[in-house]
PDB file of C-alpha atoms in Angstrom:
ATOM      1  CA  MET A  15      24.511  -8.632  -2.354  1.00  0.00           C
ATOM      2  CA  LYS A  16      21.834 -11.240  -3.187  1.00  0.00           C
ATOM      3  CA  VAL A  17      20.811 -11.395   0.479  1.00  0.00           C
ATOM      4  CA  GLN A  18      20.423  -7.611   0.552  1.00  0.00           C
ATOM      5  CA  LYS A  19      18.266  -7.686  -2.582  1.00  0.00           C
ATOM      6  CA  ARG A  20      16.133 -10.410  -1.063  1.00  0.00           C
ATOM      7  CA  TRP A  21      15.626  -8.404   2.124  1.00  0.00           C
ATOM      8  CA  LEU A  22      14.859  -5.258   0.109  1.00  0.00           C
ATOM      9  CA  ARG A  23      12.297  -7.093  -2.014  1.00  0.00           C
ATOM     10  CA  GLY A  24      10.700  -8.547   1.110  1.00  0.00           C
ATOM     11  CA  ALA A  25      10.557  -5.111   2.753  1.00  0.00           C
ATOM     12  CA  VAL A  26       8.951  -3.577  -0.356  1.00  0.00           C
ATOM     13  CA  ALA A  27       6.397  -6.396  -0.508  1.00  0.00           C
ATOM     14  CA  LEU A  28       5.523  -5.982   3.180  1.00  0.00           C
ATOM     15  CA  LEU A  29       5.226  -2.208   2.774  1.00  0.00           C
ATOM     16  CA  LEU A  30       2.955  -2.666  -0.256  1.00  0.00           C
ATOM     17  CA  VAL A  31       0.685  -5.073   1.624  1.00  0.00           C
ATOM     18  CA  LEU A  32       0.471  -2.707   4.604  1.00  0.00           C
ATOM     19  CA  ILE A  33      -0.335   0.288   2.385  1.00  0.00           C
ATOM     20  CA  ILE A  34      -3.096  -1.613   0.566  1.00  0.00           C
ATOM     21  CA  PHE A  35      -4.728  -2.923   3.733  1.00  0.00           C
ATOM     22  CA  LEU A  36      -4.422   0.458   5.472  1.00  0.00           C
ATOM     23  CA  PHE A  37      -6.113   2.074   2.485  1.00  0.00           C
ATOM     24  CA  LEU A  38      -8.877  -0.542   2.496  1.00  0.00           C
ATOM     25  CA  GLY A  39      -9.340  -0.075   6.243  1.00  0.00           C
ATOM     26  CA  LYS A  40      -9.505   3.707   5.860  1.00  0.00           C
ATOM     27  CA  GLU A  41     -12.102   3.467   3.073  1.00  0.00           C
ATOM     28  CA  MET A  42     -14.117   0.976   5.107  1.00  0.00           C
ATOM     29  CA  TRP A  43     -14.161   3.319   8.098  1.00  0.00           C
ATOM     30  CA  LYS A  44     -15.007   6.370   5.994  1.00  0.00           C
ATOM     31  CA  ASN A  45     -17.843   4.689   4.093  1.00  0.00           C
ATOM     32  CA  TRP A  46     -19.194   2.441   6.832  1.00  0.00           C
ATOM     33  CA  ARG A  47     -22.679   3.973   6.680  1.00  0.00           C
ATOM     34  CA  GLN A  48     -23.016   2.945   3.041  1.00  0.00           C
ATOM     35  CA  ILE A  49     -23.188  -0.725   3.991  1.00  0.00           C
ATOM     36  CA  PRO A  50     -26.761  -1.928   3.383  1.00  0.00           C
ATOM     37  CA  LEU A  51     -27.021  -3.895   6.625  1.00  0.00           C
ATOM     38  CA  GLU A  52     -30.638  -4.808   5.865  1.00  0.00           C
ATOM     39  CA  GLN A  53     -29.410  -6.750   2.810  1.00  0.00           C
ATOM     40  CA  ILE A  54     -26.702  -8.685   4.650  1.00  0.00           C
ATOM     41  CA  SER A  55     -27.450 -12.045   6.276  1.00  0.00           C
ATOM     42  CA  PHE A  56     -25.353 -15.188   6.021  1.00  0.00           C
ATOM     43  CA  ASN A  57     -26.705 -18.225   4.197  1.00  0.00           C
ATOM     44  CA  TYR A  58     -24.528 -21.092   5.419  1.00  0.00           C
ATOM     45  CA  TRP A  59     -25.843 -23.522   2.820  1.00  0.00           C
ATOM     46  CA  LEU A  60     -24.493 -21.268   0.057  1.00  0.00           C
ATOM     47  CA  ILE A  61     -21.130 -21.118   1.828  1.00  0.00           C
ATOM     48  CA  ILE A  62     -21.034 -24.916   1.924  1.00  0.00           C
ATOM     49  CA  LEU A  63     -21.955 -25.052  -1.771  1.00  0.00           C
ATOM     50  CA  SER A  64     -19.163 -22.574  -2.521  1.00  0.00           C
ATOM     51  CA  TYR A  65     -16.666 -24.996  -0.974  1.00  0.00           C
ATOM     52  CA  VAL A  66     -18.167 -27.855  -2.982  1.00  0.00           C
ATOM     53  CA  CYS A  67     -17.441 -25.785  -6.096  1.00  0.00           C
ATOM     54  CA  MET A  68     -13.888 -25.179  -4.876  1.00  0.00           C
ATOM     55  CA  PHE A  69     -13.426 -28.922  -4.373  1.00  0.00           C
ATOM     56  CA  VAL A  70     -14.661 -29.648  -7.909  1.00  0.00           C
ATOM     57  CA  SER A  71     -12.396 -26.885  -9.214  1.00  0.00           C
ATOM     58  CA  PHE A  72      -9.366 -28.391  -7.473  1.00  0.00           C
ATOM     59  CA  ALA A  73     -10.260 -31.882  -8.701  1.00  0.00           C
ATOM     60  CA  VAL A  74     -10.371 -30.545 -12.289  1.00  0.00           C
ATOM     61  CA  TYR A  75      -7.036 -28.783 -11.646  1.00  0.00           C
ATOM     62  CA  ALA A  76      -5.506 -32.080 -10.530  1.00  0.00           C
ATOM     63  CA  GLY A  77      -7.000 -33.896 -13.500  1.00  0.00           C
ATOM     64  CA  VAL A  78      -5.545 -31.389 -15.960  1.00  0.00           C
ATOM     65  CA  TRP A  79      -2.100 -31.801 -14.381  1.00  0.00           C
ATOM     66  CA  LYS A  80      -2.388 -35.572 -14.792  1.00  0.00           C
ATOM     67  CA  VAL A  81      -3.270 -35.107 -18.490  1.00  0.00           C
ATOM     68  CA  MET A  82      -0.328 -32.759 -18.963  1.00  0.00           C
ATOM     69  CA  LEU A  83       2.110 -35.163 -17.317  1.00  0.00           C
ATOM     70  CA  ALA A  84       0.795 -37.997 -19.500  1.00  0.00           C
ATOM     71  CA  ALA A  85       1.555 -35.896 -22.593  1.00  0.00           C
ATOM     72  CA  TYR A  86       5.209 -35.964 -21.502  1.00  0.00           C
ATOM     73  CA  GLY A  87       5.229 -39.678 -20.710  1.00  0.00           C
ATOM     74  CA  ALA A  88       4.770 -39.488 -16.926  1.00  0.00           C
ATOM     75  CA  ARG A  89       2.003 -41.568 -15.336  1.00  0.00           C
ATOM     76  CA  LEU A  90       0.191 -40.374 -12.231  1.00  0.00           C
ATOM     77  CA  SER A  91      -3.283 -41.179 -10.894  1.00  0.00           C
ATOM     78  CA  VAL A  92      -5.803 -38.383 -10.346  1.00  0.00           C
ATOM     79  CA  LEU A  93      -5.777 -39.167  -6.604  1.00  0.00           C
ATOM     80  CA  HIS A  94      -1.995 -38.817  -6.323  1.00  0.00           C
ATOM     81  CA  SER A  95      -2.115 -35.719  -8.507  1.00  0.00           C
ATOM     82  CA  PHE A  96      -4.703 -34.208  -6.159  1.00  0.00           C
ATOM     83  CA  GLN A  97      -2.625 -35.090  -3.083  1.00  0.00           C
ATOM     84  CA  ILE A  98       0.638 -33.698  -4.476  1.00  0.00           C
ATOM     85  CA  LEU A  99      -0.981 -30.436  -5.518  1.00  0.00           C
ATOM     86  CA  ALA A 100      -2.860 -30.061  -2.230  1.00  0.00           C
ATOM     87  CA  ILE A 101       0.303 -30.499  -0.158  1.00  0.00           C
ATOM     88  CA  SER A 102       2.632 -28.403  -2.334  1.00  0.00           C
ATOM     89  CA  GLN A 103       0.007 -25.669  -2.823  1.00  0.00           C
ATOM     90  CA  LEU A 104       0.704 -24.108   0.567  1.00  0.00           C
ATOM     91  CA  GLY A 105       4.166 -23.182  -0.713  1.00  0.00           C
ATOM     92  CA  LYS A 106       2.598 -20.242  -2.549  1.00  0.00           C
ATOM     93  CA  TYR A 107       2.102 -18.511   0.805  1.00  0.00           C
ATOM     94  CA  LEU A 108       5.876 -18.381   1.366  1.00  0.00           C
ATOM     95  CA  PRO A 109       7.909 -15.416   0.066  1.00  0.00           C
ATOM     96  CA  GLY A 110       8.970 -15.978  -3.534  1.00  0.00           C
ATOM     97  CA  LYS A 111       7.146 -17.744  -6.359  1.00  0.00           C
ATOM     98  CA  VAL A 112       9.142 -20.977  -6.418  1.00  0.00           C
ATOM     99  CA  TRP A 113       8.239 -22.924  -3.297  1.00  0.00           C
ATOM    100  CA  PHE A 114       5.022 -24.484  -4.573  1.00  0.00           C
ATOM    101  CA  THR A 115       7.002 -25.597  -7.651  1.00  0.00           C
ATOM    102  CA  VAL A 116       9.880 -27.014  -5.588  1.00  0.00           C
ATOM    103  CA  GLY A 117       7.452 -28.884  -3.332  1.00  0.00           C
ATOM    104  CA  ARG A 118       5.583 -30.313  -6.298  1.00  0.00           C
ATOM    105  CA  MET A 119       8.809 -31.478  -7.960  1.00  0.00           C
ATOM    106  CA  TYR A 120       9.994 -33.152  -4.752  1.00  0.00           C
ATOM    107  CA  LEU A 121       6.720 -35.008  -4.161  1.00  0.00           C
ATOM    108  CA  ALA A 122       6.300 -35.974  -7.831  1.00  0.00           C
ATOM    109  CA  ARG A 123       9.774 -37.576  -7.847  1.00  0.00           C
ATOM    110  CA  ARG A 124       8.426 -40.222  -5.475  1.00  0.00           C
ATOM    111  CA  PHE A 125       6.180 -41.360  -8.301  1.00  0.00           C
ATOM    112  CA  SER A 126       8.958 -41.418 -10.895  1.00  0.00           C
ATOM    113  CA  VAL A 127       8.013 -38.083 -12.454  1.00  0.00           C
ATOM    114  CA  PRO A 128      11.301 -36.555 -13.712  1.00  0.00           C
ATOM    115  CA  GLU A 129      12.103 -33.035 -12.508  1.00  0.00           C
ATOM    116  CA  ARG A 130      12.302 -31.847 -16.115  1.00  0.00           C
ATOM    117  CA  VAL A 131       8.714 -32.974 -16.688  1.00  0.00           C
ATOM    118  CA  SER A 132       7.540 -31.392 -13.404  1.00  0.00           C
ATOM    119  CA  ILE A 133       9.034 -27.995 -14.170  1.00  0.00           C
ATOM    120  CA  THR A 134       7.689 -28.175 -17.727  1.00  0.00           C
ATOM    121  CA  SER A 135       4.183 -28.890 -16.433  1.00  0.00           C
ATOM    122  CA  VAL A 136       4.357 -25.987 -13.953  1.00  0.00           C
ATOM    123  CA  VAL A 137       5.442 -23.506 -16.641  1.00  0.00           C
ATOM    124  CA  LEU A 138       2.728 -24.713 -19.038  1.00  0.00           C
ATOM    125  CA  GLU A 139       0.172 -24.578 -16.234  1.00  0.00           C
ATOM    126  CA  ILE A 140       1.008 -20.986 -15.281  1.00  0.00           C
ATOM    127  CA  ILE A 141       0.826 -19.708 -18.854  1.00  0.00           C
ATOM    128  CA  LEU A 142      -2.382 -21.577 -19.695  1.00  0.00           C
ATOM    129  CA  MET A 143      -4.020 -20.472 -16.431  1.00  0.00           C
ATOM    130  CA  VAL A 144      -3.161 -16.847 -17.181  1.00  0.00           C
ATOM    131  CA  ILE A 145      -4.326 -17.031 -20.814  1.00  0.00           C
ATOM    132  CA  SER A 146      -7.601 -18.847 -20.024  1.00  0.00           C
ATOM    133  CA  GLY A 147      -8.308 -16.572 -17.045  1.00  0.00           C
ATOM    134  CA  ALA A 148      -7.585 -13.454 -19.099  1.00  0.00           C
ATOM    135  CA  MET A 149      -9.907 -14.628 -21.870  1.00  0.00           C
ATOM    136  CA  ILE A 150     -12.676 -15.307 -19.346  1.00  0.00           C
ATOM    137  CA  ALA A 151     -12.198 -11.879 -17.745  1.00  0.00           C
ATOM    138  CA  LEU A 152     -12.310 -10.146 -21.134  1.00  0.00           C
ATOM    139  CA  LEU A 153     -15.382 -12.090 -22.273  1.00  0.00           C
ATOM    140  CA  THR A 154     -17.343 -11.587 -19.047  1.00  0.00           C
ATOM    141  CA  VAL A 155     -16.179  -8.135 -17.898  1.00  0.00           C
ATOM    142  CA  VAL A 156     -14.941  -6.146 -20.901  1.00  0.00           C
ATOM    143  CA  ALA A 157     -17.103  -7.468 -23.754  1.00  0.00           C
ATOM    144  CA  PRO A 158     -20.444  -6.879 -21.934  1.00  0.00           C
ATOM    145  CA  TRP A 159     -19.719  -3.120 -22.008  1.00  0.00           C
ATOM    146  CA  ALA A 160     -20.808  -3.314 -25.637  1.00  0.00           C
ATOM    147  CA  GLN A 161     -23.925  -5.393 -24.915  1.00  0.00           C
ATOM    148  CA  ASN A 162     -26.225  -2.575 -26.038  1.00  0.00           C
ATOM    149  CA  PHE A 163     -24.662  -2.952 -29.458  1.00  0.00           C
ATOM    150  CA  PRO A 164     -25.095  -6.659 -30.401  1.00  0.00           C
ATOM    151  CA  LEU A 165     -22.837  -6.460 -33.461  1.00  0.00           C
ATOM    152  CA  LYS A 166     -20.000  -4.780 -31.535  1.00  0.00           C
ATOM    153  CA  TYR A 167     -20.437  -7.257 -28.677  1.00  0.00           C
ATOM    154  CA  SER A 168     -20.243 -10.245 -31.037  1.00  0.00           C
ATOM    155  CA  LEU A 169     -17.221  -8.846 -32.879  1.00  0.00           C
ATOM    156  CA  LEU A 170     -15.395  -8.034 -29.625  1.00  0.00           C
ATOM    157  CA  ALA A 171     -16.076 -11.514 -28.241  1.00  0.00           C
ATOM    158  CA  LEU A 172     -14.876 -13.057 -31.508  1.00  0.00           C
ATOM    159  CA  VAL A 173     -11.680 -10.978 -31.446  1.00  0.00           C
ATOM    160  CA  ILE A 174     -10.954 -12.080 -27.850  1.00  0.00           C
ATOM    161  CA  ILE A 175     -11.412 -15.763 -28.729  1.00  0.00           C
ATOM    162  CA  VAL A 176      -9.309 -15.482 -31.899  1.00  0.00           C
ATOM    163  CA  CYS A 177      -6.514 -13.713 -30.008  1.00  0.00           C
ATOM    164  CA  GLY A 178      -6.535 -16.480 -27.413  1.00  0.00           C
ATOM    165  CA  LEU A 179      -6.296 -19.149 -30.115  1.00  0.00           C
ATOM    166  CA  VAL A 180      -3.465 -17.257 -31.851  1.00  0.00           C
ATOM    167  CA  VAL A 181      -1.477 -16.897 -28.625  1.00  0.00           C
ATOM    168  CA  THR A 182      -1.772 -20.648 -27.998  1.00  0.00           C
ATOM    169  CA  HIS A 183      -0.359 -21.542 -31.417  1.00  0.00           C
ATOM    170  CA  PRO A 184       2.790 -23.650 -30.775  1.00  0.00           C
ATOM    171  CA  ARG A 185       5.130 -21.091 -32.385  1.00  0.00           C
ATOM    172  CA  ILE A 186       3.944 -18.229 -30.184  1.00  0.00           C
ATOM    173  CA  PHE A 187       3.128 -20.377 -27.157  1.00  0.00           C
ATOM    174  CA  GLY A 188       6.578 -22.003 -27.296  1.00  0.00           C
ATOM    175  CA  ARG A 189       8.228 -18.592 -27.083  1.00  0.00           C
ATOM    176  CA  LEU A 190       6.093 -17.658 -24.077  1.00  0.00           C
ATOM    177  CA  VAL A 191       7.027 -20.923 -22.376  1.00  0.00           C
ATOM    178  CA  ASN A 192      10.761 -20.410 -22.864  1.00  0.00           C
ATOM    179  CA  LEU A 193      10.488 -16.780 -21.778  1.00  0.00           C
ATOM    180  CA  ALA A 194       9.018 -18.097 -18.528  1.00  0.00           C
ATOM    181  CA  THR A 195      11.792 -20.683 -18.145  1.00  0.00           C
ATOM    182  CA  ARG A 196      14.430 -17.967 -18.555  1.00  0.00           C
ATOM    183  CA  MET A 197      12.720 -15.938 -15.829  1.00  0.00           C
ATOM    184  CA  LEU A 198      12.848 -19.042 -13.616  1.00  0.00           C
ATOM    185  CA  LYS A 199      16.505 -19.537 -14.616  1.00  0.00           C
ATOM    186  CA  ARG A 200      15.797 -22.953 -16.108  1.00  0.00           C
ATOM    187  CA  GLU A 201      16.780 -24.597 -19.361  1.00  0.00           C
ATOM    188  CA  SER A 202      14.622 -24.132 -22.450  1.00  0.00           C
ATOM    189  CA  ILE A 203      11.697 -26.519 -22.820  1.00  0.00           C
ATOM    190  CA  GLN A 204      11.056 -28.654 -25.851  1.00  0.00           C
ATOM    191  CA  MET A 205       7.423 -28.194 -26.855  1.00  0.00           C
ATOM    192  CA  ASP A 206       5.965 -31.661 -27.497  1.00  0.00           C
ATOM    193  CA  LEU A 207       2.324 -30.604 -27.384  1.00  0.00           C
ATOM    194  CA  THR A 208       0.285 -30.237 -30.564  1.00  0.00           C
ATOM    195  CA  TYR A 209      -1.880 -27.193 -31.217  1.00  0.00           C
ATOM    196  CA  GLY A 210      -4.965 -29.311 -30.544  1.00  0.00           C
ATOM    197  CA  GLY A 211      -3.468 -30.516 -27.261  1.00  0.00           C
ATOM    198  CA  ILE A 212      -2.777 -26.946 -26.121  1.00  0.00           C
ATOM    199  CA  VAL A 213      -6.333 -25.849 -26.985  1.00  0.00           C
ATOM    200  CA  VAL A 214      -7.773 -28.827 -25.049  1.00  0.00           C
ATOM    201  CA  LEU A 215      -5.687 -27.886 -21.995  1.00  0.00           C
ATOM    202  CA  LEU A 216      -6.845 -24.280 -22.365  1.00  0.00           C
ATOM    203  CA  LEU A 217     -10.469 -25.428 -22.326  1.00  0.00           C
ATOM    204  CA  LEU A 218      -9.868 -27.665 -19.303  1.00  0.00           C
ATOM    205  CA  TYR A 219      -8.340 -24.768 -17.363  1.00  0.00           C
ATOM    206  CA  SER A 220     -11.388 -22.711 -18.342  1.00  0.00           C
ATOM    207  CA  VAL A 221     -13.524 -25.398 -16.662  1.00  0.00           C
ATOM    208  CA  HIS A 222     -11.312 -25.047 -13.586  1.00  0.00           C
ATOM    209  CA  TRP A 223     -11.920 -21.271 -13.649  1.00  0.00           C
ATOM    210  CA  PHE A 224     -15.654 -21.848 -14.122  1.00  0.00           C
ATOM    211  CA  TRP A 225     -15.986 -23.768 -10.858  1.00  0.00           C
ATOM    212  CA  GLN A 226     -13.823 -21.272  -8.955  1.00  0.00           C
ATOM    213  CA  GLY A 227     -15.928 -18.418 -10.306  1.00  0.00           C
ATOM    214  CA  MET A 228     -19.147 -20.217  -9.378  1.00  0.00           C
ATOM    215  CA  GLY A 229     -17.805 -20.779  -5.862  1.00  0.00           C
ATOM    216  CA  PHE A 230     -16.889 -17.099  -5.555  1.00  0.00           C
ATOM    217  CA  PHE A 231     -20.343 -16.031  -6.732  1.00  0.00           C
ATOM    218  CA  LEU A 232     -21.984 -18.307  -4.149  1.00  0.00           C
ATOM    219  CA  LEU A 233     -19.717 -16.846  -1.460  1.00  0.00           C
ATOM    220  CA  VAL A 234     -20.812 -13.308  -2.370  1.00  0.00           C
ATOM    221  CA  ARG A 235     -24.468 -14.314  -2.593  1.00  0.00           C
ATOM    222  CA  SER A 236     -24.241 -16.066   0.791  1.00  0.00           C
ATOM    223  CA  PHE A 237     -24.324 -12.684   2.549  1.00  0.00           C
ATOM    224  CA  TYR A 238     -25.125 -10.021  -0.067  1.00  0.00           C
ATOM    225  CA  GLU A 239     -28.082 -10.017  -2.446  1.00  0.00           C
ATOM    226  CA  ILE A 240     -26.766 -10.010  -5.986  1.00  0.00           C
ATOM    227  CA  GLU A 241     -28.614 -10.971  -9.150  1.00  0.00           C
ATOM    228  CA  ILE A 242     -28.017 -14.484 -10.466  1.00  0.00           C
ATOM    229  CA  ALA A 243     -27.554 -12.923 -13.911  1.00  0.00           C
ATOM    230  CA  LYS A 244     -24.319 -11.338 -12.624  1.00  0.00           C
ATOM    231  CA  TRP A 245     -22.546 -14.617 -11.902  1.00  0.00           C
ATOM    232  CA  PRO A 246     -20.491 -14.480 -15.160  1.00  0.00           C
ATOM    233  CA  LEU A 247     -19.344 -11.000 -14.110  1.00  0.00           C
ATOM    234  CA  MET A 248     -18.244 -12.278 -10.691  1.00  0.00           C
ATOM    235  CA  TRP A 249     -16.484 -15.147 -12.455  1.00  0.00           C
ATOM    236  CA  GLY A 250     -14.509 -12.752 -14.649  1.00  0.00           C
ATOM    237  CA  LEU A 251     -13.704 -10.324 -11.836  1.00  0.00           C
ATOM    238  CA  TYR A 252     -12.358 -13.127  -9.679  1.00  0.00           C
ATOM    239  CA  ALA A 253     -10.161 -14.414 -12.519  1.00  0.00           C
ATOM    240  CA  ALA A 254      -8.846 -10.902 -13.291  1.00  0.00           C
ATOM    241  CA  ALA A 255      -7.992 -10.176  -9.641  1.00  0.00           C
ATOM    242  CA  TRP A 256      -6.292 -13.571  -9.246  1.00  0.00           C
ATOM    243  CA  ILE A 257      -4.154 -13.080 -12.363  1.00  0.00           C
ATOM    244  CA  ILE A 258      -3.062  -9.539 -11.462  1.00  0.00           C
ATOM    245  CA  GLY A 259      -2.243 -10.642  -7.912  1.00  0.00           C
ATOM    246  CA  PHE A 260      -0.265 -13.628  -9.196  1.00  0.00           C
ATOM    247  CA  LEU A 261       1.681 -11.562 -11.729  1.00  0.00           C
ATOM    248  CA  SER A 262       2.576  -8.921  -9.135  1.00  0.00           C
ATOM    249  CA  PHE A 263       5.631 -11.077  -8.200  1.00  0.00           C
ATOM    250  CA  LEU A 264       5.983  -9.114  -4.965  1.00  0.00           C
ATOM    251  CA  THR A 265       3.712 -10.645  -2.354  1.00  0.00           C
ATOM    252  CA  PRO A 266       3.128 -14.332  -1.551  1.00  0.00           C
ATOM    253  CA  ALA A 267      -0.064 -15.611  -3.208  1.00  0.00           C
ATOM    254  CA  GLY A 268      -0.787 -12.045  -4.358  1.00  0.00           C
ATOM    255  CA  ILE A 269      -1.757 -11.016  -0.798  1.00  0.00           C
ATOM    256  CA  GLY A 270      -2.849  -7.394  -0.737  1.00  0.00           C
ATOM    257  CA  VAL A 271      -2.617  -6.883  -4.481  1.00  0.00           C
ATOM    258  CA  ARG A 272      -5.480  -9.279  -5.230  1.00  0.00           C
ATOM    259  CA  GLU A 273      -7.653  -7.697  -2.542  1.00  0.00           C
ATOM    260  CA  GLY A 274      -6.961  -4.172  -3.808  1.00  0.00           C
ATOM    261  CA  VAL A 275      -7.718  -5.079  -7.424  1.00  0.00           C
ATOM    262  CA  MET A 276     -10.840  -7.045  -6.486  1.00  0.00           C
ATOM    263  CA  THR A 277     -12.138  -4.167  -4.363  1.00  0.00           C
ATOM    264  CA  PHE A 278     -11.601  -1.739  -7.245  1.00  0.00           C
ATOM    265  CA  PHE A 279     -13.476  -3.944  -9.731  1.00  0.00           C
ATOM    266  CA  LEU A 280     -16.320  -4.809  -7.363  1.00  0.00           C
ATOM    267  CA  SER A 281     -16.848  -1.171  -6.330  1.00  0.00           C
ATOM    268  CA  PHE A 282     -18.484  -0.574  -9.736  1.00  0.00           C
ATOM    269  CA  TYR A 283     -21.237  -3.071  -8.872  1.00  0.00           C
ATOM    270  CA  MET A 284     -21.751  -2.725  -5.104  1.00  0.00           C
ATOM    271  CA  PRO A 285     -21.079  -0.207  -2.301  1.00  0.00           C
ATOM    272  CA  LEU A 286     -17.347   0.228  -1.628  1.00  0.00           C
ATOM    273  CA  PRO A 287     -17.462  -1.102   1.973  1.00  0.00           C
ATOM    274  CA  VAL A 288     -19.240  -4.242   0.747  1.00  0.00           C
ATOM    275  CA  ALA A 289     -16.629  -4.641  -2.006  1.00  0.00           C
ATOM    276  CA  ILE A 290     -13.875  -4.459   0.632  1.00  0.00           C
ATOM    277  CA  ILE A 291     -15.645  -7.070   2.790  1.00  0.00           C
ATOM    278  CA  VAL A 292     -16.048  -9.375  -0.229  1.00  0.00           C
ATOM    279  CA  ALA A 293     -12.367  -9.042  -1.154  1.00  0.00           C
ATOM    280  CA  LEU A 294     -11.205  -9.824   2.381  1.00  0.00           C
ATOM    281  CA  LEU A 295     -13.656 -12.708   2.781  1.00  0.00           C
ATOM    282  CA  ALA A 296     -12.546 -14.135  -0.573  1.00  0.00           C
ATOM    283  CA  ARG A 297      -8.973 -14.343   0.750  1.00  0.00           C
ATOM    284  CA  VAL A 298     -10.086 -16.110   3.945  1.00  0.00           C
ATOM    285  CA  TRP A 299     -12.366 -18.386   1.903  1.00  0.00           C
ATOM    286  CA  SER A 300      -9.642 -19.485  -0.528  1.00  0.00           C
ATOM    287  CA  THR A 301      -7.047 -19.898   2.251  1.00  0.00           C
ATOM    288  CA  ILE A 302      -9.407 -22.126   4.252  1.00  0.00           C
ATOM    289  CA  ALA A 303      -9.970 -24.190   1.090  1.00  0.00           C
ATOM    290  CA  ASP A 304      -6.194 -24.650   0.648  1.00  0.00           C
ATOM    291  CA  VAL A 305      -5.838 -25.699   4.291  1.00  0.00           C
ATOM    292  CA  LEU A 306      -8.739 -28.164   3.971  1.00  0.00           C
ATOM    293  CA  PHE A 307      -7.231 -29.760   0.852  1.00  0.00           C
ATOM    294  CA  PHE A 308      -3.862 -29.976   2.614  1.00  0.00           C
ATOM    295  CA  THR A 309      -5.409 -31.523   5.738  1.00  0.00           C
ATOM    296  CA  VAL A 310      -7.276 -34.149   3.718  1.00  0.00           C
ATOM    297  CA  SER A 311      -4.170 -35.068   1.708  1.00  0.00           C
ATOM    298  CA  LEU A 312      -1.579 -34.995   4.486  1.00  0.00           C
ATOM    299  CA  PRO A 313      -2.148 -38.583   5.728  1.00  0.00           C
ATOM    300  CA  ALA A 314      -1.245 -39.825   2.247  1.00  0.00           C
ATOM    301  CA  SER A 315       2.267 -38.408   2.583  1.00  0.00           C
ATOM    302  CA  ARG A 316       2.997 -40.919   5.354  1.00  0.00           C
ATOM    303  CA  LYS A 317       2.333 -43.771   2.941  1.00  0.00           C
ATOM    304  CA  TRP A 318       4.724 -42.225   0.406  1.00  0.00           C
ATOM    305  CA  ARG A 319       7.617 -42.838   2.787  1.00  0.00           C
ATOM    306  CA  THR A 320       7.186 -46.534   2.185  1.00  0.00           C
ATOM    307  CA  VAL A 321       7.201 -46.122  -1.582  1.00  0.00           C
ATOM    308  CA  ARG A 322      10.531 -47.312  -2.960  1.00  0.00           C
ATOM    309  CA  LEU A 323      11.203 -46.107  -6.450  1.00  0.00           C
ATOM    310  CA  GLY A 324      14.250 -46.364  -8.648  1.00  0.00           C
ATOM    311  CA  VAL A 325      14.525 -42.574  -8.819  1.00  0.00           C
ATOM    312  CA  ASP A 326      14.968 -42.426  -5.038  1.00  0.00           C
ATOM    313  CA  ARG A 327      17.850 -44.898  -5.172  1.00  0.00           C
ATOM    314  CA  ASN A 328      19.777 -42.942  -7.791  1.00  0.00           C
TER     315      ASN A 328
END
């Protein structure tokens, strides 16, 4: 019965991806003449800078994981954190949402990081990434709608920030964490983080989002003329599309869903065919970044085979 459900879920996911890409292809074909070809020319230096931003973003991501592990008594260098994340990250492209977690737990065990701490860090990471990304999207995409009314804009921004701080209060945040563990069919997690610690992690993940958003903006600007003043908007749209794609729970790495959502959002600010091109290029861009990080970190895994730790002998 479980095998049948798995196959059915996989078939639904594949069908959804095909429908989305067929729709995008149809709209591209139908609106091809709307593409402002005179405005499109690739700037390779901006593409290179976009990957520099992605590297900084991933380095911050690794640093935050190290800080989180330290809060639970596990010690790991930033370099090893970067390598573990880079290698396990490709698991997100496999069907299901657990493989990048399983890979991370396996690799972290070689550095004496208990599985309980690994799974706790992954759950905290997912929730904090979603909350920080949602706040950024609301502040940069939704709040600006009221920019012609300074008082309304300020109040809306304040409400968004306050809501984010309320959600991260240990009593509410703890419930969200254990809801996630139940969905992952894991034991409840004991929340050892203080409110201040959670807020600091939230801010650090916002820095991670900042560099990803900057990289995405540079990618767009590398071939399509867009005002520099719109970079916060691109930042928020990227975060919103990533979150919705991640929470779809149907397709690996949100494939199809993220592109559809991103195209919809971007179509308000650029011609639809260009929005489709941006969404597809963003997927290729981020996938290449994951492969580059994996390639750079792979040689380190050979050295780990020689690491003899007490946890491996148990």
